[in-house]
mmCIF file of C-alpha atoms in Angstrom:
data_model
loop_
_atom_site.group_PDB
_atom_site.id
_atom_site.type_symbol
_atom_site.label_atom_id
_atom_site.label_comp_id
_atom_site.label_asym_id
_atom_site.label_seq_id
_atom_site.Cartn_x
_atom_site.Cartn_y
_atom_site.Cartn_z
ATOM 1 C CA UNK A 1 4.787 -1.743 6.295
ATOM 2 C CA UNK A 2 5.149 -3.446 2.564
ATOM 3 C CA UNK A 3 7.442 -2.553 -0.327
ATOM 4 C CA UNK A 4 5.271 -1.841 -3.601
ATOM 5 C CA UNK A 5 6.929 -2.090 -6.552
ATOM 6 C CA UNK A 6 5.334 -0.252 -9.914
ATOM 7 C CA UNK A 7 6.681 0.216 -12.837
ATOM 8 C CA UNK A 8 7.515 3.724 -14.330
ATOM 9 C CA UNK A 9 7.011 4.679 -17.873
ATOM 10 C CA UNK A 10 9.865 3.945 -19.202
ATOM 11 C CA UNK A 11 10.220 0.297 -17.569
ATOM 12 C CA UNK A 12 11.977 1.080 -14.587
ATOM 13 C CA UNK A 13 10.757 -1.115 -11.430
ATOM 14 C CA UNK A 14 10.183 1.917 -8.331
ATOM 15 C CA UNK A 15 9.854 0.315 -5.119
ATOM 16 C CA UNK A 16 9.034 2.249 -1.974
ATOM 17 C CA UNK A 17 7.468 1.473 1.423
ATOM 18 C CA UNK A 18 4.018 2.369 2.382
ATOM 19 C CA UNK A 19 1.220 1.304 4.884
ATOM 20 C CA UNK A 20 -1.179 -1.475 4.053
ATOM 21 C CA UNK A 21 -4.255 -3.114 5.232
ATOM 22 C CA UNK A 22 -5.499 -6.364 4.257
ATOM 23 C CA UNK A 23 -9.630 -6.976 3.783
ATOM 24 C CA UNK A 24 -9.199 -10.701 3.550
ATOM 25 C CA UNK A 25 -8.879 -10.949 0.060
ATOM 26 C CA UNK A 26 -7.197 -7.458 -0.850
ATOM 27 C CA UNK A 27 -4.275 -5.712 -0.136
ATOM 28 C CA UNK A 28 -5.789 -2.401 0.209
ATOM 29 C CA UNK A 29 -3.218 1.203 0.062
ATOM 30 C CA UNK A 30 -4.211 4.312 0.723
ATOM 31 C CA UNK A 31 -1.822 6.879 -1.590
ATOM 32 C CA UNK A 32 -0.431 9.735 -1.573
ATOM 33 C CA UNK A 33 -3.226 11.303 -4.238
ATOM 34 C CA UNK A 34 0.006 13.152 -5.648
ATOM 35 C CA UNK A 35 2.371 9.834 -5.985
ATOM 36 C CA UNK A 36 3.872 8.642 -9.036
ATOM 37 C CA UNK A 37 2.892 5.224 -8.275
ATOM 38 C CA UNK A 38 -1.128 6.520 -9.376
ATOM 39 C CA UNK A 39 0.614 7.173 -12.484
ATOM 40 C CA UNK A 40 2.393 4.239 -12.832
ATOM 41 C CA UNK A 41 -0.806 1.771 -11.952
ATOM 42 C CA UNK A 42 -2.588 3.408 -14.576
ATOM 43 C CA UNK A 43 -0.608 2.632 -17.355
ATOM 44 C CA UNK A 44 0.716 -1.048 -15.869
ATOM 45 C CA UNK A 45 -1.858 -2.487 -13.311
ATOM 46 C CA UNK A 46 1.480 -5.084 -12.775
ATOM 47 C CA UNK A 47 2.791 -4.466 -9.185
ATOM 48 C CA UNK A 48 5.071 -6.743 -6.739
ATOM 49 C CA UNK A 49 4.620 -6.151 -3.040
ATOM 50 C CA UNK A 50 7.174 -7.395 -0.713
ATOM 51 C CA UNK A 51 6.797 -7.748 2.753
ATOM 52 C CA UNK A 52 9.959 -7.649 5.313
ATOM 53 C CA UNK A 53 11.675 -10.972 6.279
ATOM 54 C CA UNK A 54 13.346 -11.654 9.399
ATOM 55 C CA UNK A 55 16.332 -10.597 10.748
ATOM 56 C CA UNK A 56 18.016 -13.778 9.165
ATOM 57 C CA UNK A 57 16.150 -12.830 5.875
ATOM 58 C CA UNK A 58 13.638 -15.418 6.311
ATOM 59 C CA UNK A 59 9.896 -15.811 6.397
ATOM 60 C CA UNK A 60 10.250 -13.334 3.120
ATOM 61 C CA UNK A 61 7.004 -13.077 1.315
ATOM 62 C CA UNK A 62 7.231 -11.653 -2.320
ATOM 63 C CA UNK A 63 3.535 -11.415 -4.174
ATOM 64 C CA UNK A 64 2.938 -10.328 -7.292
ATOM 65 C CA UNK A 65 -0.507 -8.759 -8.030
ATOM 66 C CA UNK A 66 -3.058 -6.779 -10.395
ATOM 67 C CA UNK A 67 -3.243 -2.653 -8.715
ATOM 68 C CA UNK A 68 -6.620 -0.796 -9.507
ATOM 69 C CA UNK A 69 -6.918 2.753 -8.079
ATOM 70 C CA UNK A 70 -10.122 2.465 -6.728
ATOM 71 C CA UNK A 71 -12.870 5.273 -7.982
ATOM 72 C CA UNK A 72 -14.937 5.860 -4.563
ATOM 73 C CA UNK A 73 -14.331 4.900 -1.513
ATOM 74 C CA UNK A 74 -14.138 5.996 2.404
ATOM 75 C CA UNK A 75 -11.830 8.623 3.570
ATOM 76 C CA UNK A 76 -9.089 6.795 5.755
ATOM 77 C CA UNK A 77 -10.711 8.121 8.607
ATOM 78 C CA UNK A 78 -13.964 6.021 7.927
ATOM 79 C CA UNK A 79 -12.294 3.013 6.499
ATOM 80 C CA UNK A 80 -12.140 0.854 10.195
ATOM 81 C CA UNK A 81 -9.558 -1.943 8.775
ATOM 82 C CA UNK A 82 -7.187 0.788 8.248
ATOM 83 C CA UNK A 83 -8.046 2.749 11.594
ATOM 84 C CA UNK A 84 -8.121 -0.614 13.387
ATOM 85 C CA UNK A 85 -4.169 -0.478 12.313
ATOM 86 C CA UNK A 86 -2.982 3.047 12.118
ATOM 87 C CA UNK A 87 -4.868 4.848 14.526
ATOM 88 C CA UNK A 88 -2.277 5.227 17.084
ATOM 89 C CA UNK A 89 0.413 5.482 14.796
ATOM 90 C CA UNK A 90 -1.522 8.779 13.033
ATOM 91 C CA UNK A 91 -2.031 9.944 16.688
ATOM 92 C CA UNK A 92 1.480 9.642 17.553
ATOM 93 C CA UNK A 93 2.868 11.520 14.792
ATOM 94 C CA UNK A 94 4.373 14.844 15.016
ATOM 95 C CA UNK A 95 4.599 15.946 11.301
ATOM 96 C CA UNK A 96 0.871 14.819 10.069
ATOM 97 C CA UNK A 97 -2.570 14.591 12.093
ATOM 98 C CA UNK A 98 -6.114 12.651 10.690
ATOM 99 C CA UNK A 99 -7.528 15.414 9.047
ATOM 100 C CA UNK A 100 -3.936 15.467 6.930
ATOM 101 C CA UNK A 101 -3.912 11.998 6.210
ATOM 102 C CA UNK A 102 -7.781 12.498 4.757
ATOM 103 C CA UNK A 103 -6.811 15.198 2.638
ATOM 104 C CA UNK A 104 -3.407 13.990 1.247
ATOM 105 C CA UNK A 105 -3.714 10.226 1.466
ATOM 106 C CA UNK A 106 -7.381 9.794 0.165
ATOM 107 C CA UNK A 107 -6.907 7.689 -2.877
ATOM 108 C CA UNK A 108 -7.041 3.849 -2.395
ATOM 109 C CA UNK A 109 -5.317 1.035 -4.267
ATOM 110 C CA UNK A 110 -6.297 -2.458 -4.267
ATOM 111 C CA UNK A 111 -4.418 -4.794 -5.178
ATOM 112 C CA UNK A 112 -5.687 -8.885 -6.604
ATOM 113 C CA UNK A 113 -3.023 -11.425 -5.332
ATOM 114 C CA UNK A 114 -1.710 -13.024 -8.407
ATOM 115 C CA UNK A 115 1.252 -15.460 -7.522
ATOM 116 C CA UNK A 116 2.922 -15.526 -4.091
ATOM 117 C CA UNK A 117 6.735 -16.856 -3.342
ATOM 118 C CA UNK A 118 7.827 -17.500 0.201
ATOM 119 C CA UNK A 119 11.072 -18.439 2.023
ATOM 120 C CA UNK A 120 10.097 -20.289 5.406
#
């Protein structure tokens, strides 16, 4: 789980949590196609994603990055880095299945690594 920060319309930063694979050089999203954060990408590609810290608050990792809603790609289901991660997580859940996630979370976001800050 991340926190991805966008910014709304009228300049107000939104952060919320979501799942996230990385491909080695993306982070990679898969969205809610309904979310306000598709919105908010296209009209400022300028997101932060935050990752959780420990306990103690450190080993924080705060990286700012360029978004692009990506025009094609593979279903979730099809996409192995992100089955490789959530698989068991989609199986386990009570209030969505695969075929849901397919339908409602089909529309992918990468994100370029810009500038990364750390607290180790």
């Amino acid at each position: 789980m991340l926190w991805l920060t966008t910014v709304s319309t009228d300049g107000r930063p939104i952060p919320r949590p979501i799942w996230f694979f990385w491909d080695g050089v993306h982070i990679q999203i898969y969205s809610m196609n309904t979310a306000v954060r598709l919105a908010n990408i296209r009209a400022n590609e300028k997101v932060s994603v935050h990752f959780n810290s420990s306990t103690e608050g450190e080993d924080a990792v705060e990286m700012a990055g360029l978004a692009q809603i990506v025009g094609t790609s593979p279903l979730p289901s099809a996409n192995e880095l992100y089955m490789a991660k959530y698989a068991r997580d989609i199986e386990a859940a009570t209030d969505f299945d695969l075929e849901s996630v397919d339908r409602d979370f089909c529309t992918l976001i990468r994100i370029e690594p810009v500038r990364t800050w750390t607290a180790v």
